[in-house]
Structure formats: C-alpha cells, structure tokens
PDB file of C-alpha atoms in Angstrom:
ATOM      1  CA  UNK A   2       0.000   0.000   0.000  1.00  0.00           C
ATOM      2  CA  UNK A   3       2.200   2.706  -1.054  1.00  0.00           C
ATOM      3  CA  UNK A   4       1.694   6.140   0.365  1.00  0.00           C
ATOM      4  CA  UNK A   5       2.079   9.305  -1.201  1.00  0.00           C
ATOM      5  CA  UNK A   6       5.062   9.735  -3.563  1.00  0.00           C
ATOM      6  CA  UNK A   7       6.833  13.097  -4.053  1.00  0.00           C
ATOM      7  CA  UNK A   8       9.797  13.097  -6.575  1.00  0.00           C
ATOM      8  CA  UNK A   9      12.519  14.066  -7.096  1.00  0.00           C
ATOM      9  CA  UNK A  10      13.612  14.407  -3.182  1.00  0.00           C
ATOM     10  CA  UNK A  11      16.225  16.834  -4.274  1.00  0.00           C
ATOM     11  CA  UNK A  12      16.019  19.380  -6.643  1.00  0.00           C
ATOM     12  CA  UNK A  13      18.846  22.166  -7.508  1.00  0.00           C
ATOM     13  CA  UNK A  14      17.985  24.870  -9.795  1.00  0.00           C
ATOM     14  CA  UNK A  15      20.174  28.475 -10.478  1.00  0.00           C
ATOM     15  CA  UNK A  16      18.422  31.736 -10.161  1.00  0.00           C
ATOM     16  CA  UNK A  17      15.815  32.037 -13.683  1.00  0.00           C
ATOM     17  CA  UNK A  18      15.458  28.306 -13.931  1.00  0.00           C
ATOM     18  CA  UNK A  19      12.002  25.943 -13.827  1.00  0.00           C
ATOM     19  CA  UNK A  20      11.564  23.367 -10.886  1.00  0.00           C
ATOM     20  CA  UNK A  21       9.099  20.979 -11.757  1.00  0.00           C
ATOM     21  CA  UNK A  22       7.866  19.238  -8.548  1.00  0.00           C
ATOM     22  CA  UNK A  23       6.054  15.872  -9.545  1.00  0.00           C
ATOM     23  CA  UNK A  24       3.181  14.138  -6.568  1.00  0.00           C
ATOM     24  CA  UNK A  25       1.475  10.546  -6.730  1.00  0.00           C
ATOM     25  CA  UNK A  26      -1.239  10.975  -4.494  1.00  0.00           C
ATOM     26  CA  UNK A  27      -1.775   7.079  -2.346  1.00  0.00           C
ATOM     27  CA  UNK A  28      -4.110   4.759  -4.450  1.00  0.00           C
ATOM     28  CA  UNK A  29      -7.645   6.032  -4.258  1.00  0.00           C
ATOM     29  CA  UNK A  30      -7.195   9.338  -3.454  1.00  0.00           C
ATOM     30  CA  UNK A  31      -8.709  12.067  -5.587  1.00  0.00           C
ATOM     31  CA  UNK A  32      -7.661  14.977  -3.717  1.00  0.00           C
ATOM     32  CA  UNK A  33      -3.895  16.653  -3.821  1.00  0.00           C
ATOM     33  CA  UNK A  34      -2.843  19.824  -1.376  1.00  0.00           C
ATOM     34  CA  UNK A  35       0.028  21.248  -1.914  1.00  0.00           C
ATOM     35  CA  UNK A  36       2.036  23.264   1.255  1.00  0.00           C
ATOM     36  CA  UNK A  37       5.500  24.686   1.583  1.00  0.00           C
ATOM     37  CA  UNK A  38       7.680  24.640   4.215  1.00  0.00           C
ATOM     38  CA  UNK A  39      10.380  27.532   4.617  1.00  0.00           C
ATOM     39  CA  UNK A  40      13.554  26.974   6.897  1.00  0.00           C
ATOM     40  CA  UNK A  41      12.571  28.544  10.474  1.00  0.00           C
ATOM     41  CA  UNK A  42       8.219  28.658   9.818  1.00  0.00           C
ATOM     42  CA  UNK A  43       5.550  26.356   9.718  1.00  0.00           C
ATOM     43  CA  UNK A  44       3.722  24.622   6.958  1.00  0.00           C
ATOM     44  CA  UNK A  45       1.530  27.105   5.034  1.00  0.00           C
ATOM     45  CA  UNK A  46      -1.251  25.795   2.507  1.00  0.00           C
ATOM     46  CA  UNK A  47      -0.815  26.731  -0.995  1.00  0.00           C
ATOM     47  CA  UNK A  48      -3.307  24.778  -2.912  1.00  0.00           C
ATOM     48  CA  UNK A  49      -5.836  21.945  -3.081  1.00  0.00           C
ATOM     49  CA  UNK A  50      -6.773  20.361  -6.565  1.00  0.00           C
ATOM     50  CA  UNK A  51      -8.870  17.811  -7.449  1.00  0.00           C
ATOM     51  CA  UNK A  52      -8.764  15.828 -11.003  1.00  0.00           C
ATOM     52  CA  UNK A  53      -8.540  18.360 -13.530  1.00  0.00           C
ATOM     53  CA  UNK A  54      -9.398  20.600 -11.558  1.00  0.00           C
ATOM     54  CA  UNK A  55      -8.392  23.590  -8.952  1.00  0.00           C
ATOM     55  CA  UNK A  56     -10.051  24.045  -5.964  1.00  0.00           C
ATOM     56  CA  UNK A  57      -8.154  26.754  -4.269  1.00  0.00           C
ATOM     57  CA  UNK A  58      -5.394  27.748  -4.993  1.00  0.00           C
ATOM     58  CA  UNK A  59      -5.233  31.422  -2.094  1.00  0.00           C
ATOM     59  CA  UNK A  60      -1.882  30.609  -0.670  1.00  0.00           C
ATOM     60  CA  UNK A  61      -0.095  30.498  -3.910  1.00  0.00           C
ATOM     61  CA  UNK A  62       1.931  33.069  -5.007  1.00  0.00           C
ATOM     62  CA  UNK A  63       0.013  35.743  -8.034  1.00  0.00           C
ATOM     63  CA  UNK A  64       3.394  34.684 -10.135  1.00  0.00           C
ATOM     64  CA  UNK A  65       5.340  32.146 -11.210  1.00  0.00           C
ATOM     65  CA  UNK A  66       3.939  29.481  -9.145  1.00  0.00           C
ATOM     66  CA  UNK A  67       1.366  27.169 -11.331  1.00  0.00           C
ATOM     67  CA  UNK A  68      -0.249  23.887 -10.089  1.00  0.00           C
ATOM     68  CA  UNK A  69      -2.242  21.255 -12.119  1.00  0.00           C
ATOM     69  CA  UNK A  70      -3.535  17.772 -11.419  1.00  0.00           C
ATOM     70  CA  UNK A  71      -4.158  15.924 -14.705  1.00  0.00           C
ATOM     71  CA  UNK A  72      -6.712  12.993 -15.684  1.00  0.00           C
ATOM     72  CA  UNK A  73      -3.908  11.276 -16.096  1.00  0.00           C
ATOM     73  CA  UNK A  74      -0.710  11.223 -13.932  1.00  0.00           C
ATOM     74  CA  UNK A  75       0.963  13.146 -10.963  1.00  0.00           C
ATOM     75  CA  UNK A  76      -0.445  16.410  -9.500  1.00  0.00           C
ATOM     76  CA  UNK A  77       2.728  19.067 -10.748  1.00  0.00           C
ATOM     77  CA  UNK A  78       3.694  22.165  -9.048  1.00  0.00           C
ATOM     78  CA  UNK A  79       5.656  24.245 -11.293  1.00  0.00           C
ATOM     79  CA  UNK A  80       8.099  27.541 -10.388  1.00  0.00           C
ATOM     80  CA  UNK A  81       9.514  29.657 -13.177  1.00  0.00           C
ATOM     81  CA  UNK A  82      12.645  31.942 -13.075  1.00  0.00           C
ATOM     82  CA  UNK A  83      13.060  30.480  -9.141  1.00  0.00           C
ATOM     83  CA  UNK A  84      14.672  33.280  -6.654  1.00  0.00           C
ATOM     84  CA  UNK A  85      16.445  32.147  -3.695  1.00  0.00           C
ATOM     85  CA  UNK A  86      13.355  32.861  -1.802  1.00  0.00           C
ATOM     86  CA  UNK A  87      11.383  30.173  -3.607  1.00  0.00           C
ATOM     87  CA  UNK A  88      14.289  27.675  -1.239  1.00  0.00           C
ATOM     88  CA  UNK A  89      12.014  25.300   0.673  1.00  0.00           C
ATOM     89  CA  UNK A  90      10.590  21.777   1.487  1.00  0.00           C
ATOM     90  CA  UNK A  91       7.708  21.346  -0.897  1.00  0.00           C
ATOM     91  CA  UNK A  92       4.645  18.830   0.716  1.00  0.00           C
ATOM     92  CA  UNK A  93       2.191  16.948  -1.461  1.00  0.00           C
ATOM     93  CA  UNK A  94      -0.842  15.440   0.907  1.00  0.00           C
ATOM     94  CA  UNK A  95      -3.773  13.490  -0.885  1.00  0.00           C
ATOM     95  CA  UNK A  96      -7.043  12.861   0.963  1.00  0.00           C
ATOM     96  CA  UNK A  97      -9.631   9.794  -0.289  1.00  0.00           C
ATOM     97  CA  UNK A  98     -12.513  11.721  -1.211  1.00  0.00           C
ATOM     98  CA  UNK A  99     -14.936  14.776  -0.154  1.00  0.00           C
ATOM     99  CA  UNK A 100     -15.893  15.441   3.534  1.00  0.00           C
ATOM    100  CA  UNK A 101     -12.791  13.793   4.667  1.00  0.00           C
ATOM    101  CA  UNK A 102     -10.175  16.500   3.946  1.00  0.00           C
ATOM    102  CA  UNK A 103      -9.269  15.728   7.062  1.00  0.00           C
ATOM    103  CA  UNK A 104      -7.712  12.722   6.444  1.00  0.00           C
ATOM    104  CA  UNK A 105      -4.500  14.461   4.474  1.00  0.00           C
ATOM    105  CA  UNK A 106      -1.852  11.917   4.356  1.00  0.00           C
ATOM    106  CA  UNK A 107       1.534  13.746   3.413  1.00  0.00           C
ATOM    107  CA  UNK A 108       4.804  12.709   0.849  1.00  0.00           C
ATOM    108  CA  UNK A 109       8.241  12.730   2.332  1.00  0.00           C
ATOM    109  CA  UNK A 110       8.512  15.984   0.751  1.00  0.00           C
ATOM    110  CA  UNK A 111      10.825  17.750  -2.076  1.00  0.00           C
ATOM    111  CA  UNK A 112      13.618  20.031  -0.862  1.00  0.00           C
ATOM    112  CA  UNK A 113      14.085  23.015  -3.341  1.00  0.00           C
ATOM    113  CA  UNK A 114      17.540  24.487  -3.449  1.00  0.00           C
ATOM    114  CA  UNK A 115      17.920  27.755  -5.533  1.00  0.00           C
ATOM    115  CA  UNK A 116      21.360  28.888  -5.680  1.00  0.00           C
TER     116      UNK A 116
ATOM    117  CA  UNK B  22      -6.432  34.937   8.778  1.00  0.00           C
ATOM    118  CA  UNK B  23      -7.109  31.718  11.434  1.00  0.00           C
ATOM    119  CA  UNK B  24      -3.948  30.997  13.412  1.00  0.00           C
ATOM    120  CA  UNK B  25      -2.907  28.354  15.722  1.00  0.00           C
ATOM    121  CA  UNK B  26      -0.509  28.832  18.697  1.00  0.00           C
ATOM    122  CA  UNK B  27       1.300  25.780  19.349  1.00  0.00           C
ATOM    123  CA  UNK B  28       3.555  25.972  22.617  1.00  0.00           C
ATOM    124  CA  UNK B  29       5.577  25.413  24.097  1.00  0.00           C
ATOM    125  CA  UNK B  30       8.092  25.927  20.545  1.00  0.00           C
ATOM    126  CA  UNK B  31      10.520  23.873  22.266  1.00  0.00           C
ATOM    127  CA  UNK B  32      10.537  21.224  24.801  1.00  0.00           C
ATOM    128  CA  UNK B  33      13.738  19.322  26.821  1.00  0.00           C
ATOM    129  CA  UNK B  34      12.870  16.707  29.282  1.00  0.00           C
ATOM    130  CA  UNK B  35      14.090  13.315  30.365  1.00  0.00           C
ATOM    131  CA  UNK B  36      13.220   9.705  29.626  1.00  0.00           C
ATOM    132  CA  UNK B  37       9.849   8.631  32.090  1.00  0.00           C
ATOM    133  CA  UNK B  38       8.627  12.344  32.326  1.00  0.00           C
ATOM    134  CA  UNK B  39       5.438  13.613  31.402  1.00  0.00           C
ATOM    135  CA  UNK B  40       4.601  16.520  29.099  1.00  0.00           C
ATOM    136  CA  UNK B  41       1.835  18.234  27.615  1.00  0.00           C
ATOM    137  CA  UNK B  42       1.783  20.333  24.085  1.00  0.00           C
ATOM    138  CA  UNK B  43      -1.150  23.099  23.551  1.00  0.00           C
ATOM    139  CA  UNK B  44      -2.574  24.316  20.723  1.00  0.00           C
ATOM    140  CA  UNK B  45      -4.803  27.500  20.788  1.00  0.00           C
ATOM    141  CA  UNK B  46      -6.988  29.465  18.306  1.00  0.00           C
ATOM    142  CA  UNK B  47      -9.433  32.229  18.531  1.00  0.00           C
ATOM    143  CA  UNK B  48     -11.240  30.322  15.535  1.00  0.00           C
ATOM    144  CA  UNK B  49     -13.300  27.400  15.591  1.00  0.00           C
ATOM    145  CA  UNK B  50     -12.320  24.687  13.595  1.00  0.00           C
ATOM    146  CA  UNK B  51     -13.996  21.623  12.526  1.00  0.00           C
ATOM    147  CA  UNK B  52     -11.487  19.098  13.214  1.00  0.00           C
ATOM    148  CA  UNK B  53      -7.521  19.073  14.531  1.00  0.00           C
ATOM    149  CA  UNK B  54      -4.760  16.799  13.554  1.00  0.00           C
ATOM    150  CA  UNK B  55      -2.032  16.281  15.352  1.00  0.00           C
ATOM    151  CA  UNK B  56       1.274  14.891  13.287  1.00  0.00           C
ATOM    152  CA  UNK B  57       4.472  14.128  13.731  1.00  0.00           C
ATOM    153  CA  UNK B  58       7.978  14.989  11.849  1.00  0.00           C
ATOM    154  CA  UNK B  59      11.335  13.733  11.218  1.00  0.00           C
ATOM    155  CA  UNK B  60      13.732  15.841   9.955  1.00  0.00           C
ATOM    156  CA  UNK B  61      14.156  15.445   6.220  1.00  0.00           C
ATOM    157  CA  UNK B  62      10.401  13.383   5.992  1.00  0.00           C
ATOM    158  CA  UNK B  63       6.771  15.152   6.030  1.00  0.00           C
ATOM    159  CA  UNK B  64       4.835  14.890   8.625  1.00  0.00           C
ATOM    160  CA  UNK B  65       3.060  11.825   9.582  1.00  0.00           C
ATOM    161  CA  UNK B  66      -0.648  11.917  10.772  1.00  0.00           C
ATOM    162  CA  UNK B  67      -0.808  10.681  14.696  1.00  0.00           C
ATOM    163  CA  UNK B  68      -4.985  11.755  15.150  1.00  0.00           C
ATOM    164  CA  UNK B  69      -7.792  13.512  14.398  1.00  0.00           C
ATOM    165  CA  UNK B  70     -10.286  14.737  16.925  1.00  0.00           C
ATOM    166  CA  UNK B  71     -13.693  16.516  15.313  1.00  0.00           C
ATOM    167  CA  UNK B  72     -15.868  16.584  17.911  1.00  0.00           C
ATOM    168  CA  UNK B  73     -15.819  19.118  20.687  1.00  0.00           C
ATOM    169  CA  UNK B  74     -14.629  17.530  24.116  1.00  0.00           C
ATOM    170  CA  UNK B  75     -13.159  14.305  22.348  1.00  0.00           C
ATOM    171  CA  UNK B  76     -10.569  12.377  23.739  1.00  0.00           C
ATOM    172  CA  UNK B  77      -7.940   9.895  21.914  1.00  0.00           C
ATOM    173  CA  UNK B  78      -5.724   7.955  23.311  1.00  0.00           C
ATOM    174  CA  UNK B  79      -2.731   6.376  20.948  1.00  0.00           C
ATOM    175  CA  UNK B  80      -0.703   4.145  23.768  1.00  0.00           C
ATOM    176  CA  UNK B  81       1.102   6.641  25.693  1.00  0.00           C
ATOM    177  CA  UNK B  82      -0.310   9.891  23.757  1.00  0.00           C
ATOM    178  CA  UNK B  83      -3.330  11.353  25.062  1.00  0.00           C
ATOM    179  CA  UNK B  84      -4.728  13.776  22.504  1.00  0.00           C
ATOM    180  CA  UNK B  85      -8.038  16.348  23.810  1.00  0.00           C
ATOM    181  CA  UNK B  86     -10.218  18.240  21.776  1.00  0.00           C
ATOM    182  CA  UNK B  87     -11.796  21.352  23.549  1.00  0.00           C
ATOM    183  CA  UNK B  88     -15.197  22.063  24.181  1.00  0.00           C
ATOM    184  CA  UNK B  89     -15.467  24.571  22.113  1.00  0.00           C
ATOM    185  CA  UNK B  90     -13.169  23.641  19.045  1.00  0.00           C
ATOM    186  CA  UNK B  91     -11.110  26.299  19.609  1.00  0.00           C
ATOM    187  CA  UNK B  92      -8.141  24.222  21.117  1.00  0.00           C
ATOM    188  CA  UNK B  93      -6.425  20.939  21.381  1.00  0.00           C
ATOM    189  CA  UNK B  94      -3.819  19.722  24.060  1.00  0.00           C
ATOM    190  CA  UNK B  95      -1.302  16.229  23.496  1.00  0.00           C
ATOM    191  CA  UNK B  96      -0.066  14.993  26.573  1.00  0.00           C
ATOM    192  CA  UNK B  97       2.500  12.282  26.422  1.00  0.00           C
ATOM    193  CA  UNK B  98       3.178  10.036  29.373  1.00  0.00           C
ATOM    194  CA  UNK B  99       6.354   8.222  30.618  1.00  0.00           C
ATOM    195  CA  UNK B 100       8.266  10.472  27.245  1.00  0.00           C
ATOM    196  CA  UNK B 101      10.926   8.125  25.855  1.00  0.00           C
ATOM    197  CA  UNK B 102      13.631   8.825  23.606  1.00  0.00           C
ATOM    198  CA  UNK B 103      11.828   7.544  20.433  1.00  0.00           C
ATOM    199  CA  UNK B 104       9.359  10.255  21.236  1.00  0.00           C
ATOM    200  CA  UNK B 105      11.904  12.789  19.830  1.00  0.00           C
ATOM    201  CA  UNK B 106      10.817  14.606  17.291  1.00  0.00           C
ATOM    202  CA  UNK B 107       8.592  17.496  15.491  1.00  0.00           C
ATOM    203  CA  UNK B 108       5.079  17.758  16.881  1.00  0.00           C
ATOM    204  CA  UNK B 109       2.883  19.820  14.670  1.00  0.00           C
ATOM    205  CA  UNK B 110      -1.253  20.255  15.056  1.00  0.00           C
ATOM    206  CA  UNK B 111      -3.053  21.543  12.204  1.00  0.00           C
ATOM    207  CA  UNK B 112      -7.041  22.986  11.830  1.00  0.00           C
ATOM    208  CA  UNK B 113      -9.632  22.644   9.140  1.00  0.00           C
ATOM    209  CA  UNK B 114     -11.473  26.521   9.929  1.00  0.00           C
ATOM    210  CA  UNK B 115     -14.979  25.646  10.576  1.00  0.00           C
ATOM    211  CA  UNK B 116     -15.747  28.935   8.817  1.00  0.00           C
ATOM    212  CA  UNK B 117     -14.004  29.100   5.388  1.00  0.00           C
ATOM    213  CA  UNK B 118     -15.122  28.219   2.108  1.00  0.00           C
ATOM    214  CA  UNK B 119     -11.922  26.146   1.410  1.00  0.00           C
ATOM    215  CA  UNK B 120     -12.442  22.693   2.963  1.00  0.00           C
ATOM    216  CA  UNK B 121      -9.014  21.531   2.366  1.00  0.00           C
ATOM    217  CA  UNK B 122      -6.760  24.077   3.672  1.00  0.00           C
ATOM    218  CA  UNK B 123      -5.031  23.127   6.856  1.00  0.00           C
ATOM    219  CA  UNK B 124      -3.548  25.861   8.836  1.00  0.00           C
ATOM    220  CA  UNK B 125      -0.352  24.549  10.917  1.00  0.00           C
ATOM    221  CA  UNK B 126       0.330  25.705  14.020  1.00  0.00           C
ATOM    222  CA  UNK B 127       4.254  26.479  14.661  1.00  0.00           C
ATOM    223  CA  UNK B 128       5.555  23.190  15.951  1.00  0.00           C
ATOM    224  CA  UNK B 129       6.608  21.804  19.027  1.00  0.00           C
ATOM    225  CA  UNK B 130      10.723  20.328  18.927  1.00  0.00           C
ATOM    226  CA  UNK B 131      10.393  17.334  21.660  1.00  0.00           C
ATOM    227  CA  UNK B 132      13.906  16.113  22.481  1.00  0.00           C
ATOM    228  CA  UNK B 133      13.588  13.203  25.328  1.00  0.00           C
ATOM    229  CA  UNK B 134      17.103  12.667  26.952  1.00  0.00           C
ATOM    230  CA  UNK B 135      17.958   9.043  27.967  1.00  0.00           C
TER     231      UNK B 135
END
C-alpha cells in the first residue's frame, strides 16, 4: 500500500530556472494539497486540486507558481525563473474523497535548493 | 487569517517524564490533527479529533479536543527517547469556504534525553 510519492527528493535549480515538482497521491485518493515549508516557519497551505481541476489555490503566489492535477498522472507544481526565496521543502498530501479533507496523508517531501 | 498557537516551541525533558503540548486558536475549527515529523520526511498523521470535548488515546499519547473547538492539548506520558521529534497540530477553519486548507500551528521540537 504505497503512500504518497513526491519526486525528485532533491532538486537544484540556479536563479531564472524551472523546478518541476512531480506528486502521486496514495491509491484512491482524488484529492492533492500542496504546502510549503520555509527553513525557520511552519507549513503554510498553498493549494488543493482535485482531477482536472483547482479548488483553491489562495496561498499560492500571483506569479510564477502554477499547479495542475491531470486525468492522467501526478499532481505538478511548477516555479519559473526560481529566486532564492522560492528555497524550501515542498509537501504533497492526498485525501480519499470529499468530507474527509481531514484525512491528508503527506509525501516525504521535495527540498528546493535555488542557488 | 485563522492561526494556531502551538507551545511550548521547544521542549527538553528526560526519559519517564510527562509533558503536555497546547494548541490554541481564537477560531473554531472543525477538526484538529495532530502529526508528527522527522527531519528530512513530512509529517506523519498521529490523530484527528472533530468533535468538541473528544478524547484519543494512541498508547502513551493522550490527545483532547476542547469544548469549544477552539483548542487541542497532546499529553505524552512516561516520554521516551523515540518520542523525539517534530510535533505539529493543524485545523480545518470551521468557517471558510476552502475545505481543504489546513492551517499549521508552529511546531513543538520534543527532544527526550535518555
């Protein structure tokens, strides 16, 4: 019963560059929240998708930051032209299904260096 | 903007002690989690408690929802050193719109000294 897969683990990008953040959400699961986790603060929501869709999406950033979640395949979180202040622990969670957001079961995470 | 005060931010104790982590709000919230964190892993989920008043118990963890949803306490008893770690709670808002965002509170660092 795998859980939630976040890849890569690592991910090193210079100043102007794309990170592409890739999440599996755990078999079953239809809903994907993304969060980010900056060195020294908590975890702070940035957005919740469903298949093809985008729920909400108010603690992302106006630029630069996109999210999608397709029929088919992972849930991506995408950053152009990173700054150094874009350096953080990026969290996928997936929950089974409506009225149980509750239940969000989280990936080991991808840790976003911008240099 | 619905925030949750987790304290104490860090706690030192030794191994058979007892300790207890709060988590306050001046929001109501449906339901609290309480997870855990390893350093380099996301956080693992230890409980939910949705009902005001409710009471968990997970071993030696004692988690308590408060009457009015406004608050949550985890008391551990007899801490040992595998207890070490990141404690974090997290809130659905009862009042929002967006039923998936959970807002973390700042964390608790538990180190349990042998």
């Amino acid at each position: 019963n795998a859980g939630v897969m976040q890849n890569p683990r690592h991910l090193v990008r210079r100043r102007g560059q794309e990170a592409r953040l890739r999440c599996s959400p755990m078999k079953g699961h239809s809903h994907v929240y993304w969060y980010r986790q900056l060195p020294e603060e908590g975890l702070k929501f940035m957005v919740y998708l469903q298949k093809e869709n985008i729920i909400d999406e108010s603690g992302m950033p106006k630029e630069r930051f996109s999210a999608e979640f397709p029929k088919e395949g992972p849930s991506i979180l995408r950053i152009q032209q990173v700054v150094r202040g874009d350096s953080a622990a990026y969290f996928c969670a997936s929950s089974p299904q409506a009225g149980r957001h509750h239940e969000q079961y989280f990936g080991p995470g991808t840790r976003l260096t911008v240099t | 903007t619905q925030l949750l005060e987790q304290s104490p931010q860090f706690l030192s104790i030794q191994e058979g002690e007892n300790l207890t982590v709060y988590c306050n709000s001046s929001s109501v919230f449906s339901s609290l989690q309480w997870y855990r964190q390893e350093p380099g892993e996301g956080p693992v989920l230890l409980v939910t408690v949705v009902t005001g008043g409710e009471v968990k118990k997970l071993k030696r963890l004692t988690f308590q929802f408060g009457d009015a949803r406004k608050d949550s306490s985890l008391h551990i008893t007899a801490a040992q050193p595998g207890d070490t770690g990141l404690y974090l709670c997290a809130g659905l808002y009862a009042g929002g719109t967006s039923y998936g965002k959970l807002t973390f509170g700042q964390g608790t660092i538990l180190t349990v000294h042998p």
